[in-house]
Coordinates of C-alpha atoms in Angstrom, one line a residue:
M1 CA 0.0 0.0 0.0
P2 CA 1.6 3.4 -1.0
T3 CA 2.5 5.7 1.7
P4 CA 0.2 8.7 1.8
V5 CA 1.8 12.1 0.9
K6 CA 2.2 14.1 4.1
S7 CA 4.2 17.0 2.8
V8 CA 4.6 18.5 -0.7
L9 CA 7.4 21.0 -1.2
P10 CA 7.2 23.3 -4.2
V11 CA 10.7 24.3 -5.2
V12 CA 12.1 27.0 -7.5
L13 CA 15.8 26.6 -8.3
L14 CA 18.0 29.5 -9.0
G15 CA 21.3 28.5 -10.7
C16 CA 21.7 25.4 -12.9
G17 CA 25.5 25.0 -12.8
G18 CA 27.2 21.9 -11.4
V19 CA 25.6 22.1 -8.0
G20 CA 22.1 22.8 -9.4
R21 CA 22.3 20.1 -12.0
Y22 CA 23.3 17.5 -9.3
L23 CA 20.5 18.7 -7.1
L24 CA 17.9 18.1 -9.8
R25 CA 19.4 14.7 -10.5
H26 CA 19.3 13.9 -6.8
I27 CA 15.7 15.0 -6.5
V28 CA 14.7 12.7 -9.5
S29 CA 16.6 9.7 -8.3
C30 CA 15.3 10.0 -4.7
R31 CA 11.6 10.0 -5.7
P32 CA 11.0 6.4 -4.4
L33 CA 12.9 7.1 -1.1
H34 CA 11.0 10.3 -0.4
A35 CA 7.6 8.7 -1.5
N36 CA 8.2 6.1 1.3
Q37 CA 8.7 8.9 3.6
G38 CA 5.4 10.6 2.6
V39 CA 7.3 13.5 0.9
A40 CA 7.0 14.9 -2.6
I41 CA 9.3 17.6 -4.0
R42 CA 7.6 19.5 -6.8
V43 CA 10.1 21.4 -9.0
L44 CA 8.0 24.4 -10.2
G45 CA 10.8 26.3 -11.9
V46 CA 14.5 26.4 -12.8
A47 CA 16.4 29.6 -13.6
D48 CA 19.8 30.2 -15.1
S49 CA 21.5 33.5 -15.6
S50 CA 19.4 34.5 -18.5
S51 CA 15.9 32.9 -18.2
L52 CA 13.3 31.0 -16.1
L53 CA 11.7 27.7 -17.1
V54 CA 8.4 27.5 -15.1
A55 CA 5.5 25.1 -15.0
D56 CA 2.2 26.3 -16.5
D57 CA 0.2 25.8 -13.4
V58 CA 2.4 26.3 -10.2
H59 CA -0.4 25.6 -8.0
S60 CA -1.1 22.0 -9.1
S61 CA 1.9 20.6 -11.1
G62 CA 5.6 20.9 -11.5
L63 CA 8.2 20.2 -14.3
D64 CA 8.1 16.5 -15.0
D65 CA 11.2 14.4 -14.4
A66 CA 11.8 13.8 -18.1
L67 CA 12.1 17.5 -18.7
L68 CA 14.3 18.0 -15.7
T69 CA 16.7 15.2 -17.0
H70 CA 16.7 16.8 -20.4
L71 CA 17.4 20.2 -18.9
C72 CA 20.3 18.8 -16.9
A73 CA 21.8 17.3 -20.1
A74 CA 21.4 20.6 -22.1
K75 CA 23.0 22.7 -19.3
A76 CA 25.9 20.2 -19.0
A77 CA 26.5 20.7 -22.6
G78 CA 26.7 24.4 -22.2
S79 CA 23.4 25.4 -23.6
P80 CA 21.1 28.0 -21.9
L81 CA 17.6 27.1 -20.7
S82 CA 16.2 29.0 -23.7
S83 CA 17.6 26.3 -26.0
L84 CA 14.8 24.0 -24.7
L85 CA 12.0 26.1 -26.1
G86 CA 10.3 24.3 -28.9
Q87 CA 12.6 21.3 -28.5
V88 CA 11.1 19.7 -25.6
S89 CA 7.4 19.2 -25.1
G90 CA 5.7 19.8 -21.8
N91 CA 3.4 22.1 -19.8
Y92 CA 6.0 24.9 -19.2
Q93 CA 6.7 28.5 -20.0
L94 CA 10.0 30.2 -20.6
F95 CA 10.6 33.8 -19.5
R96 CA 13.8 35.8 -20.2
N97 CA 15.4 38.4 -17.9
P98 CA 14.3 40.8 -16.6
E99 CA 10.8 39.3 -16.8
A100 CA 12.1 36.0 -15.3
R101 CA 12.9 37.8 -12.1
S102 CA 9.5 39.3 -11.8
K103 CA 8.0 35.8 -12.4
V104 CA 9.9 34.5 -9.5
I105 CA 8.7 37.3 -7.3
D106 CA 5.2 36.6 -8.5
A107 CA 5.5 32.9 -7.5
A108 CA 6.9 33.9 -4.1
T109 CA 4.0 36.3 -3.5
T110 CA 1.4 33.8 -4.6
L111 CA 2.6 30.7 -3.0
G112 CA 4.5 32.0 0.0
R113 CA 1.4 32.5 2.0
T114 CA -0.7 29.6 0.5
T115 CA 0.9 26.4 -0.3
G116 CA 4.4 27.6 0.5
L117 CA 7.5 27.7 -1.6
V118 CA 11.2 26.8 -1.2
L119 CA 13.5 29.0 -3.1
V120 CA 16.8 27.3 -3.6
D121 CA 20.0 29.4 -4.5
C122 CA 22.7 27.4 -6.2
S123 CA 23.9 30.3 -8.1
A124 CA 27.2 32.2 -7.5
T125 CA 26.0 35.8 -7.5
Y126 CA 25.3 38.6 -5.0
D127 CA 22.3 39.5 -7.3
T128 CA 20.0 37.0 -5.5
A129 CA 20.3 38.7 -2.2
S130 CA 17.4 41.2 -2.6
L131 CA 15.2 38.3 -4.1
M132 CA 15.9 36.2 -1.0
K133 CA 14.9 39.0 1.3
D134 CA 11.6 39.6 -0.6
A135 CA 11.0 35.8 -0.5
V136 CA 11.2 35.5 3.3
D137 CA 9.1 38.5 3.7
H138 CA 6.3 36.7 1.7
G139 CA 6.6 33.6 3.8
C140 CA 8.8 31.5 1.6
C141 CA 11.5 29.2 2.8
I142 CA 15.0 29.6 1.4
V143 CA 17.9 27.2 1.0
L144 CA 21.3 28.5 0.1
A145 CA 24.4 26.9 -1.4
N146 CA 25.4 30.4 -2.6
K147 CA 27.5 32.1 0.1
K148 CA 27.1 35.6 -1.3
P149 CA 23.7 36.6 0.1
L150 CA 25.1 35.9 3.5
T151 CA 28.4 37.6 3.0
G152 CA 27.3 41.0 1.8
P153 CA 26.1 43.8 4.1
Y154 CA 25.6 42.5 7.7
E155 CA 22.0 43.9 7.6
D156 CA 21.2 41.3 4.8
F157 CA 22.6 38.5 6.8
Q158 CA 20.6 39.5 9.9
K159 CA 17.5 39.9 7.8
L160 CA 17.8 36.4 6.3
V161 CA 18.8 34.4 9.4
S162 CA 16.3 36.1 11.7
H163 CA 13.7 34.0 9.8
F164 CA 15.4 30.9 11.3
R165 CA 12.5 28.6 10.8
Q166 CA 12.4 29.4 7.1
I167 CA 16.1 29.4 6.1
R168 CA 18.8 26.6 5.7
F169 CA 22.3 27.2 4.7
E170 CA 24.4 24.3 5.6
S171 CA 26.1 23.9 2.2
T172 CA 27.5 27.4 2.3
V173 CA 30.2 26.3 4.6
G174 CA 31.1 22.6 4.5
A175 CA 29.1 21.2 1.5
G176 CA 27.4 18.2 3.1
L177 CA 29.1 18.3 6.5
P178 CA 27.0 19.4 9.5
V179 CA 29.0 22.4 10.5
I180 CA 26.2 25.1 10.7
A181 CA 23.8 22.6 12.5
S182 CA 26.5 21.7 15.0
V183 CA 27.4 25.3 15.7
T184 CA 23.8 26.4 16.1
R185 CA 22.9 23.3 18.4
I186 CA 25.8 24.2 20.7
I187 CA 24.8 27.8 20.9
A188 CA 21.1 26.8 21.5
S189 CA 22.2 24.6 24.5
G190 CA 23.6 27.7 26.3
D191 CA 27.2 26.5 25.6
P192 CA 29.0 29.5 24.2
V193 CA 31.3 28.8 21.2
S194 CA 34.7 30.4 21.9
R195 CA 36.6 29.5 18.7
I196 CA 36.2 27.7 15.4
V197 CA 39.3 26.5 13.4
G198 CA 38.8 24.9 10.1
S199 CA 40.4 23.8 6.9
L200 CA 37.4 24.7 4.6
S201 CA 39.0 24.5 1.1
G202 CA 39.2 21.1 -0.4
T203 CA 41.6 22.6 -3.0
L204 CA 43.9 24.2 -0.4
G205 CA 43.7 21.1 1.8
Y206 CA 44.9 19.0 -1.0
V207 CA 47.7 21.4 -2.0
M208 CA 49.1 21.8 1.6
S209 CA 49.0 18.1 2.4
E210 CA 50.9 17.3 -0.9
L211 CA 53.7 19.7 -0.1
E212 CA 54.6 17.5 3.0
D213 CA 55.9 14.9 0.5
G214 CA 58.5 17.4 -0.9
K215 CA 56.6 18.2 -4.0
R216 CA 57.0 21.7 -5.6
F217 CA 54.1 24.1 -5.1
S218 CA 53.8 24.8 -8.8
E219 CA 53.6 21.0 -9.5
V220 CA 50.9 20.4 -6.8
V221 CA 48.7 23.3 -8.0
K222 CA 48.8 22.2 -11.7
T223 CA 48.0 18.5 -10.6
A224 CA 45.1 19.9 -8.5
K225 CA 43.8 21.7 -11.6
S226 CA 44.1 18.6 -13.7
L227 CA 42.1 16.7 -11.2
G228 CA 39.4 19.3 -11.2
F229 CA 40.0 20.4 -7.7
T230 CA 40.6 24.1 -8.6
E231 CA 38.6 26.8 -10.4
P232 CA 39.6 27.3 -14.1
D233 CA 41.9 30.1 -12.7
P234 CA 43.5 28.6 -9.6
R235 CA 44.1 32.1 -8.1
D236 CA 40.4 32.0 -7.3
D237 CA 41.2 29.4 -4.8
L238 CA 44.8 30.4 -3.8
G239 CA 43.6 33.9 -3.0
G240 CA 41.6 32.6 -0.1
M241 CA 38.5 34.6 -0.6
D242 CA 36.2 31.5 -0.8
V243 CA 37.5 30.4 2.7
A244 CA 37.0 34.0 3.9
R245 CA 33.4 34.1 2.9
K246 CA 32.8 30.7 4.9
A247 CA 34.7 32.2 7.8
L248 CA 32.5 35.3 7.7
I249 CA 29.3 33.2 7.8
L250 CA 30.7 31.4 10.9
A251 CA 31.8 34.6 12.5
R252 CA 28.4 36.2 12.0
L253 CA 26.6 33.1 13.3
L254 CA 28.7 33.6 16.5
G255 CA 27.3 37.1 16.7
Q256 CA 30.2 39.2 15.2
Q257 CA 28.9 42.1 13.3
I258 CA 31.7 42.1 10.8
S259 CA 32.2 42.4 7.1
M260 CA 34.8 40.9 4.6
D261 CA 36.9 44.1 5.2
N262 CA 37.4 43.0 8.8
I263 CA 39.0 39.6 7.9
N264 CA 42.8 39.3 7.5
V265 CA 43.1 37.1 4.4
E266 CA 46.6 35.7 3.3
S267 CA 46.8 35.1 -0.4
L268 CA 49.2 32.4 -1.6
Y269 CA 50.3 34.6 -4.5
P270 CA 51.4 38.4 -4.5
S271 CA 49.5 41.1 -6.2
E272 CA 52.0 41.3 -9.0
L273 CA 50.9 37.8 -10.1
G274 CA 47.2 38.7 -9.7
P275 CA 44.5 38.5 -12.5
D276 CA 44.8 42.1 -13.2
A277 CA 48.6 41.8 -14.0
V278 CA 49.1 38.3 -15.4
S279 CA 46.8 36.1 -17.5
T280 CA 45.8 32.7 -16.3
E281 CA 48.0 30.9 -18.9
D282 CA 51.0 32.9 -17.9
F283 CA 50.5 32.4 -14.2
L284 CA 50.4 28.8 -14.8
E285 CA 53.4 28.6 -17.1
S286 CA 55.7 31.1 -15.4
G287 CA 54.1 32.6 -12.4
L288 CA 53.7 29.6 -10.2
V289 CA 57.3 28.5 -10.2
Q290 CA 58.3 31.9 -8.8
L291 CA 56.5 30.8 -5.6
D292 CA 58.1 27.4 -5.2
R293 CA 61.2 28.5 -3.1
S294 CA 59.4 30.5 -0.5
M295 CA 56.7 27.9 -0.1
E296 CA 59.3 25.1 0.3
E297 CA 61.1 27.2 2.9
R298 CA 57.9 27.6 5.0
V299 CA 57.1 24.0 4.8
K300 CA 60.6 22.9 5.9
A301 CA 60.6 25.5 8.6
A302 CA 57.3 24.0 10.1
S303 CA 58.6 20.5 9.6
S304 CA 61.8 21.3 11.7
R305 CA 59.4 22.3 14.6
G306 CA 57.4 19.1 14.2
N307 CA 54.5 20.9 12.6
V308 CA 52.8 21.1 9.2
L309 CA 51.3 24.0 7.2
R310 CA 47.6 24.2 6.7
Y311 CA 45.4 26.9 5.1
V312 CA 42.9 27.6 7.8
C313 CA 40.3 29.9 9.0
E314 CA 40.2 30.9 12.6
V315 CA 37.2 32.6 14.2
G316 CA 37.5 33.8 17.8
S317 CA 37.1 36.6 20.2
K318 CA 39.9 38.5 18.6
G319 CA 38.4 38.5 15.2
C320 CA 38.8 36.3 12.1
Q321 CA 42.0 35.3 10.3
V322 CA 42.4 33.2 7.1
G323 CA 45.8 32.0 5.9
L324 CA 48.7 29.6 6.5
K325 CA 49.1 28.3 10.0
E326 CA 51.6 25.9 11.6
L327 CA 49.8 23.1 13.4
P328 CA 50.9 19.9 15.2
K329 CA 51.3 16.9 12.9
D330 CA 49.2 14.8 15.3
S331 CA 46.2 17.3 15.4
A332 CA 43.0 16.7 13.6
L333 CA 44.0 19.4 11.1
G334 CA 47.6 18.3 10.9
R335 CA 46.6 14.7 9.9
L336 CA 44.3 16.1 7.2
R337 CA 45.1 14.5 3.8
G338 CA 43.6 15.0 0.4
S339 CA 40.7 17.3 -0.2
D340 CA 38.8 16.7 3.0
N341 CA 37.5 19.5 5.1
V342 CA 38.1 19.5 8.9
V343 CA 36.4 21.8 11.5
E344 CA 37.3 22.1 15.2
I345 CA 34.6 23.7 17.4
Y346 CA 35.7 25.0 20.9
S347 CA 33.3 25.9 23.7
R348 CA 33.0 25.5 27.4
C349 CA 32.0 21.8 27.0
Y350 CA 34.5 21.2 24.2
E351 CA 37.4 23.4 25.4
S352 CA 40.1 20.7 26.0
S353 CA 38.8 18.3 23.4
P354 CA 37.0 20.2 20.6
L355 CA 34.2 18.8 18.5
V356 CA 35.8 17.7 15.2
I357 CA 33.8 17.4 12.0
Q358 CA 35.6 15.8 9.1
G359 CA 34.7 14.5 5.6
A360 CA 34.2 15.5 2.0
G361 CA 33.7 19.2 2.0
A362 CA 33.8 19.9 -1.8
G363 CA 32.4 18.7 -5.1
N364 CA 29.1 19.3 -6.9
D365 CA 27.7 15.9 -5.9
T366 CA 28.4 16.4 -2.1
T367 CA 27.2 19.9 -2.0
A368 CA 24.0 19.1 -3.9
A369 CA 23.3 16.3 -1.4
G370 CA 23.7 18.9 1.5
V371 CA 21.2 21.1 -0.4
L372 CA 18.7 18.3 -0.8
A373 CA 19.1 17.4 2.9
D374 CA 18.3 21.1 3.8
I375 CA 15.2 21.0 1.6
M376 CA 14.0 17.9 3.3
D377 CA 14.6 19.4 6.7
L378 CA 11.8 21.9 6.0
Q379 CA 9.2 19.2 5.4
D380 CA 7.4 19.8 8.7
L381 CA 6.5 23.3 7.4
F382 CA 4.7 21.8 4.5
Q383 CA 2.6 19.2 6.1
R384 CA -0.9 18.7 4.6
T385 CA -3.7 19.0 7.0
A386 CA -6.1 16.1 7.3

């Protein structure tokens, strides 16, 4: 006998890059699992940077799974959503920007206070921040993989997280790792968190652990790029700004009213090798090797003291720092190998022995799984009345 549907979660997805595509695939593949739990996720619309694909009737139906599968294949091939128009049959409409944005707002306004709506941000832009603020005002829930709405002006962060029942943002910090949930549970128990130390970049975690084996910095970065661990321009990782955004979210979660300007960020390359001065190709071919000697010296100096170098964020009472730090080889962070993430949380109860969270902290698949878990965590707000 089929399990009765207890909760229907209408979803609009913003951003159909790697994480967004994996999320749609997870939603489709998990239909039997969710059905056994009495939950149905109804994808009403999907937006990319130029347009919105939305179901004809957002009140009673969503985009079917065949269309979602075709959509993922088209986006993976580099095609825009608009390329589906006329090629794929189905009950859907397509709107181009700026009309697409107004249609999302219309859906939020209409559904937010009736059936409810989950607005999922898997984009990588600051432009969604105002849309997210409007959505929560209309009673919508929001799920974020995109860090930028939480790392702009402090007022935006405060506005969004004050709707704590309606927002989930676990995947902004540790992909699928329960970092945000752990911090908020400790705080809610009345146990003040004094410090958080973490290696929150799978790319930089891999690079720093490989340097221990005596490999050259330039060699390791190129290998990381070939393995798909880095952005197309590795300086997007080596500059530390992605780690700084994660650190800012954690610092704000602890009550620090700070901005990116208040964080000391150590870049692993000098400004004269930055994107404004050197092309990506030249940086890879001739710029990286200029950094080998200094990095080798720092690795050897740390080793002579029984330590290793890790690229970490440290959030505490004295503010927030992001950069290279010497750590004991036998510590949780010192033992880190490969692209895993590790986070240590210190509080009154966890002062001498911190709570340690470790696991895969990067990758589209892992991040999308974390986003789906966040969506499912909202199911109690969408329960059907008998």
